[in-house]
Structures are given as structure tokens and as C-alpha cells.
Coordinates of C-alpha atoms in Angstrom, one line a residue:
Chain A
X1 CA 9.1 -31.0 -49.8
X2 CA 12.1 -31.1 -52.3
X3 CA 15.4 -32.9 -51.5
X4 CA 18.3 -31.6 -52.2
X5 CA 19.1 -34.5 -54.9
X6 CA 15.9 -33.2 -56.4
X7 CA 16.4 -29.7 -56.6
X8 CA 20.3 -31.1 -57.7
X9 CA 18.7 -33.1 -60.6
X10 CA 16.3 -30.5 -61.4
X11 CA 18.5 -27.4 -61.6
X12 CA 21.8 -28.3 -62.5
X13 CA 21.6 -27.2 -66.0
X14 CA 20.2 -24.1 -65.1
X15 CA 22.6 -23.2 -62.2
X16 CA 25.8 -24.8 -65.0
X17 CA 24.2 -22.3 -67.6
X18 CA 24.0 -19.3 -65.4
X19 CA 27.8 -19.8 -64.5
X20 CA 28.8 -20.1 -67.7
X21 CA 27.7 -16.6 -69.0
X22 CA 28.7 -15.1 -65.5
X23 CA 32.3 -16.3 -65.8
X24 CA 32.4 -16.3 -69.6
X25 CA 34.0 -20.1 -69.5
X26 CA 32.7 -23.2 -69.6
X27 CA 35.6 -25.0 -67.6
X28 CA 35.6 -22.2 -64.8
X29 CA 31.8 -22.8 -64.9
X30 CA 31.9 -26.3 -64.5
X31 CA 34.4 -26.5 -61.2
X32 CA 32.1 -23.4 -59.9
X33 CA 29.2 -25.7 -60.4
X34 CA 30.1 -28.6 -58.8
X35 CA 31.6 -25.9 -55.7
X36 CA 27.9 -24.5 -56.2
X37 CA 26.6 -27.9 -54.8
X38 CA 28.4 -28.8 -52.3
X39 CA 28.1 -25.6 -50.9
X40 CA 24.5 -25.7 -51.2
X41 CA 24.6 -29.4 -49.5
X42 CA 26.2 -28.0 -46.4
X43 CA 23.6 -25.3 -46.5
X44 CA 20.3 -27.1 -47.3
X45 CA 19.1 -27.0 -43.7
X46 CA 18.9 -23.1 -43.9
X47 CA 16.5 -23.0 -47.4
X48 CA 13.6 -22.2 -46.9
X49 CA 11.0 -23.5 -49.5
X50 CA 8.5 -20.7 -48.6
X51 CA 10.6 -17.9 -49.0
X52 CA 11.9 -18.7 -52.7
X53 CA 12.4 -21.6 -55.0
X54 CA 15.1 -24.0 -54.9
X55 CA 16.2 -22.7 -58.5
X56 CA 16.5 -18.9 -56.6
X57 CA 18.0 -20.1 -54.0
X58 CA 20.9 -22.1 -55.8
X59 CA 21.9 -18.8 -58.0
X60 CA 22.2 -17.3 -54.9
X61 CA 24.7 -19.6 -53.6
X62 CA 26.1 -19.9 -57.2
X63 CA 26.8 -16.2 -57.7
X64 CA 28.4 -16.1 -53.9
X65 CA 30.8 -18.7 -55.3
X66 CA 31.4 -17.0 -58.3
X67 CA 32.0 -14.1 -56.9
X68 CA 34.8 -15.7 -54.4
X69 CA 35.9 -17.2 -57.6
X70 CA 36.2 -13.2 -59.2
X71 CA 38.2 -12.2 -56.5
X72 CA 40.8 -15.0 -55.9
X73 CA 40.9 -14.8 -60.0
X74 CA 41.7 -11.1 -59.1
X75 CA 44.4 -11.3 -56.8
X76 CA 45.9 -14.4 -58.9
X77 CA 46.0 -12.3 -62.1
X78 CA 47.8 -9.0 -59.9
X79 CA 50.2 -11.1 -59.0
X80 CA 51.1 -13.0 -62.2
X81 CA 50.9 -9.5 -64.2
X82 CA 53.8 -8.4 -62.3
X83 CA 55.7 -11.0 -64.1
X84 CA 54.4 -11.1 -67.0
X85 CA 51.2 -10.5 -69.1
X86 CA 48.9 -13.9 -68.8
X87 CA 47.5 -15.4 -71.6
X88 CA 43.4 -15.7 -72.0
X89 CA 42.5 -18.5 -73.6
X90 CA 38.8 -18.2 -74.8
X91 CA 36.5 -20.9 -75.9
X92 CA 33.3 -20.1 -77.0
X93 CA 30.8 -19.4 -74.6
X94 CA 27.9 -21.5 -75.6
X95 CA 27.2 -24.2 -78.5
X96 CA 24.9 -22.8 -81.2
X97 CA 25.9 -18.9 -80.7
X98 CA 27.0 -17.3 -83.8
X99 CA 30.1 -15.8 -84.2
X100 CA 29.2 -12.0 -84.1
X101 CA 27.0 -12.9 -80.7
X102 CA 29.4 -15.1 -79.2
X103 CA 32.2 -11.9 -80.2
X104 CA 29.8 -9.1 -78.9
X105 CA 29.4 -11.3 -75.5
X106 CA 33.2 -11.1 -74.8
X107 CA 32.7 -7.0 -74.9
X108 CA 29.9 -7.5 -72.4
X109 CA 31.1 -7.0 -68.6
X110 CA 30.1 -10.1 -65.9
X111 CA 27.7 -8.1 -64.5
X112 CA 26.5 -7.5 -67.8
X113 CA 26.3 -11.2 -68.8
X114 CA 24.8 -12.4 -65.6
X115 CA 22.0 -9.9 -66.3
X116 CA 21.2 -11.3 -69.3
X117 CA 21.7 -14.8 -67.8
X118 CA 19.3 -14.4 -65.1
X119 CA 16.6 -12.8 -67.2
X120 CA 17.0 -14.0 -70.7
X121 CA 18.6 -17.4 -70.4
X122 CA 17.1 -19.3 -67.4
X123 CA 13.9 -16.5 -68.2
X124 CA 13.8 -15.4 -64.6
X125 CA 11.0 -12.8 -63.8
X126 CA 12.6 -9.3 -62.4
X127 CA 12.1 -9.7 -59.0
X128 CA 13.3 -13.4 -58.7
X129 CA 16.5 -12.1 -60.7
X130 CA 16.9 -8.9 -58.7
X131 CA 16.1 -11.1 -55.4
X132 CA 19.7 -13.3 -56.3
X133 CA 21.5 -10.1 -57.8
X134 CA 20.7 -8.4 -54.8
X135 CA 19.1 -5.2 -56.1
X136 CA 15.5 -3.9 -56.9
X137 CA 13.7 -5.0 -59.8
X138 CA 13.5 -1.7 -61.2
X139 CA 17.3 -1.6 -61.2
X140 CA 17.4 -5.3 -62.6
X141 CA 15.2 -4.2 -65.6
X142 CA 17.4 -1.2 -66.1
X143 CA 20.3 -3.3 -66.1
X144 CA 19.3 -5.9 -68.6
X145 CA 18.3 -3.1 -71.3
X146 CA 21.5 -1.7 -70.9
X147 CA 23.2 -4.9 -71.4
X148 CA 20.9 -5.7 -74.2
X149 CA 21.3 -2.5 -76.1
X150 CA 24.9 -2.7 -75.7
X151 CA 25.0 -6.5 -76.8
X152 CA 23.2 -5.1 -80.0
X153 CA 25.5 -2.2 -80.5
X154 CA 28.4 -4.8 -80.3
X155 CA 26.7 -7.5 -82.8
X156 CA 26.1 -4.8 -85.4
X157 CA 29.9 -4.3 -85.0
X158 CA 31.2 -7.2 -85.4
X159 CA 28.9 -7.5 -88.3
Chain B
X1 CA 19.1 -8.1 -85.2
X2 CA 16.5 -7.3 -83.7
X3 CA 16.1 -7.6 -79.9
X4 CA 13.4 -10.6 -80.1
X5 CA 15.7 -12.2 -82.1
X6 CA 18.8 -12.2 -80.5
X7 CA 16.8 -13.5 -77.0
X8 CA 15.7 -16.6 -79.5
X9 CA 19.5 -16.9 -79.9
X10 CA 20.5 -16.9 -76.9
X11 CA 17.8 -19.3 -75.4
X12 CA 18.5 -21.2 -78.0
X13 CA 22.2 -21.8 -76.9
X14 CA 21.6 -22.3 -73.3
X15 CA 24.4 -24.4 -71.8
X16 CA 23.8 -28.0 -70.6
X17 CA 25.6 -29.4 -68.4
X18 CA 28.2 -31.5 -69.0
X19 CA 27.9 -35.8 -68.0
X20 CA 31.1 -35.3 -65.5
X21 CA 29.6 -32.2 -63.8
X22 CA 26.6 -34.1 -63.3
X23 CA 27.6 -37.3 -62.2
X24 CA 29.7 -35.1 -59.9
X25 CA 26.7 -33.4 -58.4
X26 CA 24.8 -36.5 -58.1
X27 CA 27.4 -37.9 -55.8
X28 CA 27.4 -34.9 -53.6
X29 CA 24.0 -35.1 -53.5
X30 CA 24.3 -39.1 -52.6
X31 CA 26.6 -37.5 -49.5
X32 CA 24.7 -37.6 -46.3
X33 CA 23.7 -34.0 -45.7
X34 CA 26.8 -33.2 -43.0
X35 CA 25.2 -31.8 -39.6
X36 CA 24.1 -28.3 -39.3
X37 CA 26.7 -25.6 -37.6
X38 CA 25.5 -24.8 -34.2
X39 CA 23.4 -22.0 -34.3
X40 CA 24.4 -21.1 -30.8
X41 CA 28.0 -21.0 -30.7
X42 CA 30.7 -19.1 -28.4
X43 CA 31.0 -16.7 -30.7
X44 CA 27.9 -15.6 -31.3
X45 CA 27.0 -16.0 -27.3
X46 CA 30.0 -13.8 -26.6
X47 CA 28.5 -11.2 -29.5
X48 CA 25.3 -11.1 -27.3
X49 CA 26.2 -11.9 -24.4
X50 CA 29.6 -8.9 -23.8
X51 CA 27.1 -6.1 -25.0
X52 CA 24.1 -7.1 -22.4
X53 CA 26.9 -8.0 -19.7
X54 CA 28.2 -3.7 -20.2
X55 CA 24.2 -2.8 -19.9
X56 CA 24.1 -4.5 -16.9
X57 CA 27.0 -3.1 -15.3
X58 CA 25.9 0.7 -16.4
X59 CA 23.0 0.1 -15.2
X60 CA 23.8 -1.4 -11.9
X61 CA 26.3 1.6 -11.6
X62 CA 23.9 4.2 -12.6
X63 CA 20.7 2.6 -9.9
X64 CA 23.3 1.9 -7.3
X65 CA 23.8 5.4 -6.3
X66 CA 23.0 6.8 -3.9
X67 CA 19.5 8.2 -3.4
X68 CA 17.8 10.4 -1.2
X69 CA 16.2 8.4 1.9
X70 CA 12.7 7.9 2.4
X71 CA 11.3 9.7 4.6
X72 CA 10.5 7.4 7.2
X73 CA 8.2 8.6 10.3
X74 CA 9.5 9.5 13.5
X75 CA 8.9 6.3 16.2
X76 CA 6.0 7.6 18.8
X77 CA 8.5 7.9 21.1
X78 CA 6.8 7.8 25.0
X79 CA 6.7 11.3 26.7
X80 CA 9.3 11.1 29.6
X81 CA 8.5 11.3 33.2
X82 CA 10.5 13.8 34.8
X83 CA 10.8 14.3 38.4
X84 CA 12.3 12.8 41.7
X85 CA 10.1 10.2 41.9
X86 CA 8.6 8.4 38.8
X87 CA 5.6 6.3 39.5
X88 CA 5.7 4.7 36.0
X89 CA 6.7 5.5 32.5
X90 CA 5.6 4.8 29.2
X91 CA 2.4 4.6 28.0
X92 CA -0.8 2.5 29.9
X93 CA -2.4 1.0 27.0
X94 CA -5.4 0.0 28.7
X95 CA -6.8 2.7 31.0
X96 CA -8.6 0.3 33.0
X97 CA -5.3 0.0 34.7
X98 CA -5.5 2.7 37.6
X99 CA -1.9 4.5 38.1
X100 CA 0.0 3.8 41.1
X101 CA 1.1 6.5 43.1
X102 CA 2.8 6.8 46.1
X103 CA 0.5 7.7 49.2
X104 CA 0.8 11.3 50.7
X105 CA 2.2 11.2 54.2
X106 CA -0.7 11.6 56.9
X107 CA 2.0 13.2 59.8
X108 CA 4.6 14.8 57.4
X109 CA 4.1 18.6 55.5
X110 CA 5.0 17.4 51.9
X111 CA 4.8 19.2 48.6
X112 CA 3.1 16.7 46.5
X113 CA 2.9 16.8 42.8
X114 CA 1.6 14.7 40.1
X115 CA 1.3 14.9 36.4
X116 CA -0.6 13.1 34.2
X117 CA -0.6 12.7 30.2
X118 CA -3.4 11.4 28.6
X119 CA -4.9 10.9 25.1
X120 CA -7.8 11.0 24.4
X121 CA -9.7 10.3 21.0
X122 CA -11.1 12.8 19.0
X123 CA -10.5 17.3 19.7
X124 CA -14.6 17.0 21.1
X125 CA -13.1 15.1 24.0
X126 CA -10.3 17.1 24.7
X127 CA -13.4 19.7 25.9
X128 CA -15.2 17.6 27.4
X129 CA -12.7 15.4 29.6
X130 CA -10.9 19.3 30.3
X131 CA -14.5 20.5 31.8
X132 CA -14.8 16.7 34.3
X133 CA -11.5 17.2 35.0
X134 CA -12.7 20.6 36.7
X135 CA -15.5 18.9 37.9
X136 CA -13.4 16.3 39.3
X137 CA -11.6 18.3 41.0
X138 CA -14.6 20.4 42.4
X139 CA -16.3 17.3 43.5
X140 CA -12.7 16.0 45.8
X141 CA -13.3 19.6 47.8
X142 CA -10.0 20.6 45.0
X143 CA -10.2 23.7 42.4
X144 CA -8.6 24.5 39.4
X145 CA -5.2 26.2 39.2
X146 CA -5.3 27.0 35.4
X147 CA -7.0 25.7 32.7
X148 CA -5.7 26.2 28.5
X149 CA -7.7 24.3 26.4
X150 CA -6.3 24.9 22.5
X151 CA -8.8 22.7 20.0
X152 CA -8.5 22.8 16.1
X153 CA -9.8 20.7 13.3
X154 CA -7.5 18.0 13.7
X155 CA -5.8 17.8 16.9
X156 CA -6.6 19.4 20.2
X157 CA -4.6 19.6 23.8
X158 CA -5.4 21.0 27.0
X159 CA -3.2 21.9 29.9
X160 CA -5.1 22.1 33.2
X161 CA -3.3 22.7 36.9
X162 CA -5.7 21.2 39.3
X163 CA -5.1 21.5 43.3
X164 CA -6.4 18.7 45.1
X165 CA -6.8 18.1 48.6
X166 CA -3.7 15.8 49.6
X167 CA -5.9 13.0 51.3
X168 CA -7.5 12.6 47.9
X169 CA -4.9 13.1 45.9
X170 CA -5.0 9.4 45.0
X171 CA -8.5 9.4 44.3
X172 CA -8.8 12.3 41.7
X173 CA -5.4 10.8 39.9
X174 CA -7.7 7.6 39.6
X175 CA -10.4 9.0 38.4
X176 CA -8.4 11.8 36.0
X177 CA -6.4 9.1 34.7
X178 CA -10.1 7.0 33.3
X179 CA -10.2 10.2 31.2
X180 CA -8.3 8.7 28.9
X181 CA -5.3 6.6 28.0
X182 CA -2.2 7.0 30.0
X183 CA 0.8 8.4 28.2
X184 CA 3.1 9.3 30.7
X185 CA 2.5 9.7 34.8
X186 CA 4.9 11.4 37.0
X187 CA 4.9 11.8 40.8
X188 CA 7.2 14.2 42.6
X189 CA 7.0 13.9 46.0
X190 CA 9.1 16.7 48.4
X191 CA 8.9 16.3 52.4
X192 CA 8.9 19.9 53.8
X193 CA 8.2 18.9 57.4
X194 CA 12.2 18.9 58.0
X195 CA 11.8 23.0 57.3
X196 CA 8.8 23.4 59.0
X197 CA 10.5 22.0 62.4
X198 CA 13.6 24.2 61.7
X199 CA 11.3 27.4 61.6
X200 CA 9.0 26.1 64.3
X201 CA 12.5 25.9 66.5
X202 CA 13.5 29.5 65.2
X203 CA 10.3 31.0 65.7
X204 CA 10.4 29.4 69.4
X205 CA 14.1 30.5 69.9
X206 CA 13.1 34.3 68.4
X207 CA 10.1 34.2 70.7
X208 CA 12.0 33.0 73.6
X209 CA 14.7 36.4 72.9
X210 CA 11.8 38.8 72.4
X211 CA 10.4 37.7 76.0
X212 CA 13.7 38.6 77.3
X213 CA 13.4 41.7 75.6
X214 CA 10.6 42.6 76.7
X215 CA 11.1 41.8 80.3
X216 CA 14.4 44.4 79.9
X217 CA 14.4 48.0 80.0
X218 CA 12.5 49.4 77.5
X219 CA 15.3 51.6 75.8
X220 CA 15.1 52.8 72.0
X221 CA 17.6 50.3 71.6
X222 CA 15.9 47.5 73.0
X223 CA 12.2 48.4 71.3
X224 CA 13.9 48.4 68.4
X225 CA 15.3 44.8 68.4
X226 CA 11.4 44.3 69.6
X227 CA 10.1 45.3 67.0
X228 CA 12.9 43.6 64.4
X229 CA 12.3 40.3 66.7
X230 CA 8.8 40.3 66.1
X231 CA 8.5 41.5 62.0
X232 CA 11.0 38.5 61.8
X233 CA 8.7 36.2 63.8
X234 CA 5.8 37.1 61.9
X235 CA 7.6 36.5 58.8
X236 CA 8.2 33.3 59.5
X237 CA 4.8 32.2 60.9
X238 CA 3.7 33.4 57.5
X239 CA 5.8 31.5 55.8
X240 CA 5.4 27.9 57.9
X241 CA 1.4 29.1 57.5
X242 CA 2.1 29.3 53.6
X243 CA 3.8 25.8 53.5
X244 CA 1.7 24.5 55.7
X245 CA -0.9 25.1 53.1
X246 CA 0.4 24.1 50.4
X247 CA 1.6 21.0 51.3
X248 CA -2.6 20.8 52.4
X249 CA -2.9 20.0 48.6
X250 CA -1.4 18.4 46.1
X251 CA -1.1 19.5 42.5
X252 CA -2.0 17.7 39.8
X253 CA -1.1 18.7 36.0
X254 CA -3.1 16.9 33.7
X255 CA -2.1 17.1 29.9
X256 CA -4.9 15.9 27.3
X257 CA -4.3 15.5 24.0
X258 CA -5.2 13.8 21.1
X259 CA -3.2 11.5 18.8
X260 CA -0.6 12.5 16.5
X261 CA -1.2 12.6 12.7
X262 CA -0.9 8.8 11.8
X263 CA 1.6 8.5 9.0
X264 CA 0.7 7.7 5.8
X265 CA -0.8 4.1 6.0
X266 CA 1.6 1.9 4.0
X267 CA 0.0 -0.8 1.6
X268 CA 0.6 -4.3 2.7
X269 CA 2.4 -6.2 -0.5
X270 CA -0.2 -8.2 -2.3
X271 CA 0.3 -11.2 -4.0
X272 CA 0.9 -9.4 -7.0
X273 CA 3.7 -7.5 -5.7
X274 CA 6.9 -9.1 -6.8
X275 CA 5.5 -9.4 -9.9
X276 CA 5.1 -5.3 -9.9
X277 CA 8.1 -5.1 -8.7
X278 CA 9.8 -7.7 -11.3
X279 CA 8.0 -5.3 -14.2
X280 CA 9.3 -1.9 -12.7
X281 CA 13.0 -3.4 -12.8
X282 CA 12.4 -4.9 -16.2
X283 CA 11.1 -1.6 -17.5
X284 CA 13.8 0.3 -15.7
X285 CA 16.3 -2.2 -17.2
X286 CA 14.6 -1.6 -20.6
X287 CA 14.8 2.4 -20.5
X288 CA 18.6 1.8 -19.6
X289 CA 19.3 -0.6 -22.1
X290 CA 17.2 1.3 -24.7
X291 CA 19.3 4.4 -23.7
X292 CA 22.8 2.8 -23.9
X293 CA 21.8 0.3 -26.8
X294 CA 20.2 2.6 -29.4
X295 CA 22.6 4.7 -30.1
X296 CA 24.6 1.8 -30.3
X297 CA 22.3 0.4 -32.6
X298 CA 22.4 3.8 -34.8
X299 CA 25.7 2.7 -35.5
X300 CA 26.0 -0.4 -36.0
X301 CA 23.3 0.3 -38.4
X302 CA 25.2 3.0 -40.1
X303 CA 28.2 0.4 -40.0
X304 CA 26.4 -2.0 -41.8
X305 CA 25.1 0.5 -44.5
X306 CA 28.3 1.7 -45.0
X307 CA 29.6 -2.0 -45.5
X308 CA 27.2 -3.0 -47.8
X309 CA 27.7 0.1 -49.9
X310 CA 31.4 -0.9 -49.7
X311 CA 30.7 -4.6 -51.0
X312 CA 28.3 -3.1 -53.7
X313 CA 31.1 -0.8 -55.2
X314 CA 33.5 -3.6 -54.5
X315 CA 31.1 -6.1 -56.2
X316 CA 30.4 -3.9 -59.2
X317 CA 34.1 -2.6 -59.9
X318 CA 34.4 -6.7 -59.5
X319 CA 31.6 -7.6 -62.3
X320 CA 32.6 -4.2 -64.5
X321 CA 35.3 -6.3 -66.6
X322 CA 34.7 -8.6 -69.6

């Protein structure tokens, strides 16, 4: 049976990666990650090893934590907007990404990204990545060639 | 760039994770694993337990009213003995036991009466004991007053009116009553020797006047009282001669009939009973709670639809920005 300083070990980078096209920053990504865990610490006892994989399973909680994140980032930017327009500062989403991908990635929506996270990225199969998103596979499939066609349109562009 | 390219790309960029984030997680992880919440906890125990409490109640409201009583049989209630003097009442369960009755004066006129209820078993003897009652009553030097036998499939009953020499009236009730089994007995017992004196003095006072009458002139006038005196004696001779006789013998009105239809025979609980009994109330309890709790159930379902469609707009309008 895996502990959760195995599946920790194990699945960090994936969990880290998947946050970081969600969010679309690395920093964000990086306090969500670490939120990700001990979240997932106080909910070991409920995962269930036969009813998905410790990788599925910490998505799940990473995306529920993302998406708290989403909303207080919400409410945070209404307010400040009614002062004045906030600044975005934007680092580049992942080493090795050239600049017409990492451009067409900022026109991509989350949902978009996390899409493409799920099933290009950490190369989940439809159902495990429609299983964390929460919808059917068929709609997960339909969803990533969406993002995809539209990640192409943007690349040719910005090229 | 071609679709198989661009997923090269990005696999090839995948983030790592930075040395702080994971030294980070791998002191959470070196945190003892904190106890797991309570599965059962008030709240939850008050989400179950305020719903089953209102079934209850509805359905304790909804058996408790009130229902139409069961029709319970009547209690064999004992035939009453009516008269002015009541050998015994009730029933004689064992006929064995020869009814008591009072002896018939040997000097005094009386008018002597006695009934007699039996039951007997099946509508054949009802016949057959109404024909030894005759016989009975033949053989004590008695005879039969009236005799209404009614017999059917189930039930019979026969009403006989037997006159039996008063010296044996105690005889043929003994022997009427081992016809069957005693259900009710009554005696009435009426001394007419009182009138028979008091006519036996008029008659000798009228006689005494209509020998003065006759030792008189014999005028119109005085043959006619003669002849009033002595229509008025002879009415009264026939009279004391009429209750003379019938205070010779006694009556005796013997009823036979057979039982009453037996109510239905109720089932002695086994030892499965309460468990029966448990299952009927669970089942009721079930049809109540399946009546009050599913449309319930409809809507919290539709509730929870309509939530989740809520959160998946929410959620998408949420992920729909760059």
C-alpha cells in the first residue's frame, strides 16, 4: 500500500506541473502545491487505492485548491479594480517553451490550459483526466481538441 | 506546427518542481498524519436523525387514529331464570348434577311450574331428546301440552310444554334435565289452596242461602234468586274443580337447543409472532416513510442537480479567462 510520503515523492512534479499550466504561474503554482499536500495529508485516510491512483487522486485535490485559489483571486481582483487597474506580472510559464507557444498559452483560458495539462503534459488517458475534471471522457476529448486547435491558431499568430 | 509537434514541445517543457517546494512537501509529509474527522458528528446525526424523528411522528399521528373496533363476539351470556321462585341459575356444566327443585306440597292446591333449558349437541338430538321427552312424560302417567321442534342444518331448538303429574314432578325434571346440559332451570311455585278455601266457604255460604230459599215460598221472585244462587254455585264448583285439576299437575317447559355458532377460533401467538408482528410495523413504517421520504428525496435530488449545474457554470465562467 503507498504512503502518503510515497505518493508525495512520487507525484510532486506532476501535481507542481499541472498547477502551473492551470494557474498560468509558477509562484501561484508553487504555494498551491505545497496547499495541495497538506490538504491531501489531512485527507489521506479517505483515498482509496482501488478506486484511482494516488496521481488521480492528488489532481483532484490540487484542482479543488486551485479552484478556491480562482475564486479568492476573483473577489481580490473586484475589489482592487475599483481602485485601480492591477498590474499582471507574467513570467514565462515553463522552461524550454518557445516564445510563440509560451505567447499562444497566455490566450488560452484555465480550463483550456488544464485540459491540455491533464492530457498532454502529465499524458493522462481520457477517463482518468475527465474523472479529476469532473466530466465524461467524451467531453474531455472534445475539450482538449478545442484547446489544441485554438493553441495552434494562436502559435501561427504570433508567428 | 504541426499538432504532434507542438505536444513534443510541451512534454518537453514540463515543469519540475522547484528544491523549496519539495523540501516543503517532504516535511508535510514527515507530519504525523493528524486524526481523521469524526465520521459521525452532531451535525451529521442531526441531518439524519431530524428527518427520521418527523417520519416517526407522521407516522405515529397518521396509525394512531382512530380505527374501527374489532368486532369482538358477544360473551355467552347465561339465559335468565325468571319467575318467583328460582331453583338455580346459570348453566350446570355437568349434567350429572340432577336440578334441585322445591317439592310440590302433598296437602296444599298449588300451581306448579318448571322450566328447563338444555343444550344438547348436535340438531339430530334436538329430535330425538324432543320425542323421550314425550315419552318421559308418557311413562310419569303426564302428556304433552305442545310440542315445536324447528331443526336446520346448523342449529336446531325445540319448545315442548309437558304436564306432569305433581307427585312426579321431581322425577321427570330429573330425568328431562339428563337430556342434556343444563342452561338455565326455573321453578315457579303458586299456592292456590288460599282460593280454593275462600270458594269452598262461598259455595257453602251460597248453598246455605239457597236452602233458605228453597224452604220459602216459592214466588217468581224467590225461584228466580234460586235459580241465580245455584248458576252461581255451579260456577264456582266448576271453577274450584278446574283448579283443583290443574294444580293435579305440574307443568314443565322444556327448551332444547343446540349451541350457538362458535366464533371464529382465534390463533394462539406462536413463537414466531412478535417477530410477525415486528415485520408488519417495520413494513408499515417503511410504506410511511417511503411515502413521506420520496418525494422528499425527488427534491433533494433535484436540489442537488440544480447545485451542481450551478457550480459547473460557476466553475466554467471561473476557468473561461486567460
Amino acid at each position: 500500500m503507498t504512503t502518503f510520503a510515497q505518493a508525495a515523492e512520487r507525484h510532486l512534479d506532476d501535481v507542481y506541473g499541472y498547477l502551473v499550466w492551470f494557474t498560468g504561474d509558477r509562484f501561484v503554482a508553487e504555494d498551491l502545491a505545497g496547499e495541495t499536500f497538506e490538504r491531501a495529508l489531512r485527507l489521506w485516510h479517505r483515498f482509496d487505492e482501488q478506486r484511482g491512483s494516488p496521481r488521480t487522486w492528488l489532481c483532484q485535490v490540487a484542482r479543488t485548491v486551485a479552484l478556491d485559489h480562482f475564486r479568492s483571486e476573483r473577489r481580490r481582483l473586484r475589489r482592487e479594480e475599483l481602485a485601480a487597474v492591477p498590474e499582471r506580472y507574467e513570467q514565462p510559464l515553463a522552461e524550454g517553451l518557445s516564445p510563440e507557444i509560451e505567447s499562444a498559452l497566455r490566450v488560452l483560458t484555465a480550463g483550456e490550459r488544464e485540459v491540455i495539462a491533464l492530457r498532454v503534459v502529465l499524458e493522462l488517458d481520457a477517463a482518468t483526466a475527465a474523472r479529476v475534471l469532473g466530466i465524461s471522457p467524451t467531453n474531455c476529448t472534445t475539450r482538449l481538441n478545442r484547446a489544441l486547435k485554438k493553441l495552434e491558431e494562436a502559435i501561427d499568430v504570433a508567428a | 506546427m504541426s499538432q504532434p509537434d507542438l505536444t513534443r514541445s510541451l512534454r518537453a517543457a514540463r515543469p519540475v518542481a522547484p528544491d523549496e517546494l519539495r523540501e516543503r512537501v517532504r516535511l508535510v509529509a514527515a507530519q504525523a498524519a493528524p486524526p481523521p474527522r469524526r465520521l459521525v458528528t452532531w451535525r451529521r446525526a442531526l441531518v439524519v436523525a431530524v428527518p427520521v424523528a418527523a417520519a416517526a411522528i407522521a407516522a405515529g399521528v397518521l396509525l394512531t387514529r382512530p380505527t374501527r373496533q374489532a368486532e369482538q363476539p358477544l360473551p355467552n351470556v347465561p339465559a335468565v331464570s325468571h319467575g318467583s321462585v328460582a331453583a338455580s341459575g346459570g348453566v350446570l356444566a355437568n349434567p350429572a348434577l340432577a336440578p334441585t327443585i322445591p317439592q310440590p306440597s302433598a296437602t296444599r292446591a298449588q300451581r306448579y311450574t318448571a322450566s328447563l333449558d338444555l343444550r344438547v349437541p348436535t340438531v339430530g338430538a334436538v329430535s330425538a331428546d324432543s320425542k323421550r321427552a314425550v315419552a318421559i312424560a308418557a311413562s310419569l302417567g303426564g302428556y304433552e301440552q305442545s310440542v315445536n321442534v324447528s331443526t336446520g342444518k346448523a342449529s336446531g331448538y325445540a319448545d315442548i310444554r309437558l304436564r306432569i303429574p305433581k307427585t312426579r314432578v321431581q322425577e321427570a325434571v330429573r330425568r328431562l334435565a339428563a337430556l342434556g346440559r343444563i342452561v338455565s332451570e326455573n321453578v315457579n311455585v303458586q299456592d292456590l289452596q288460599a282460593g280454593l278455601n275462600a270458594t269452598a266457604r262461598t259455595i257453602q255460604a251460597l248453598q246455605r242461602n239457597l236452602a233458605a230459599l228453597r224452604a220459602q215460598t216459592q214466588t217468581a221472585l224467590v225461584q228466580r234468586r234460586i235459580l241465580q244462587l245455584t248458576a252461581r254455585i255451579q260456577k264456582l264448583q266448576r271453577s274450584e274443580a278446574s283448579t283443583v285439576r290443574e294444580a293435579r299437575y305440574a307443568t314443565v317447559a322444556l327448551t332444547l337447543a343446540t349451541p350457538p355458532a362458535q366464533p371464529a377460533k382465534q390463533h394462539r401467538p406462536g413463537p414466531l409472532h412478535g417477530l410477525g408482528t415486528a415485520f408488519r410495523w417495520i413494513g408499515i413504517g417503511l410504506v410511511y416513510a417511503l411515502a413521506i421520504g420520496a418525494p422528499l428525496a425527488a427534491l433533494a435530488v433535484l436540489v442537488w442537480l440544480a447545485v451542481c449545474a450551478l457550480r459547473r457554470r460557476r466553475e466554467d465562467r471561473l476557468l473561461s479567462r486567460p
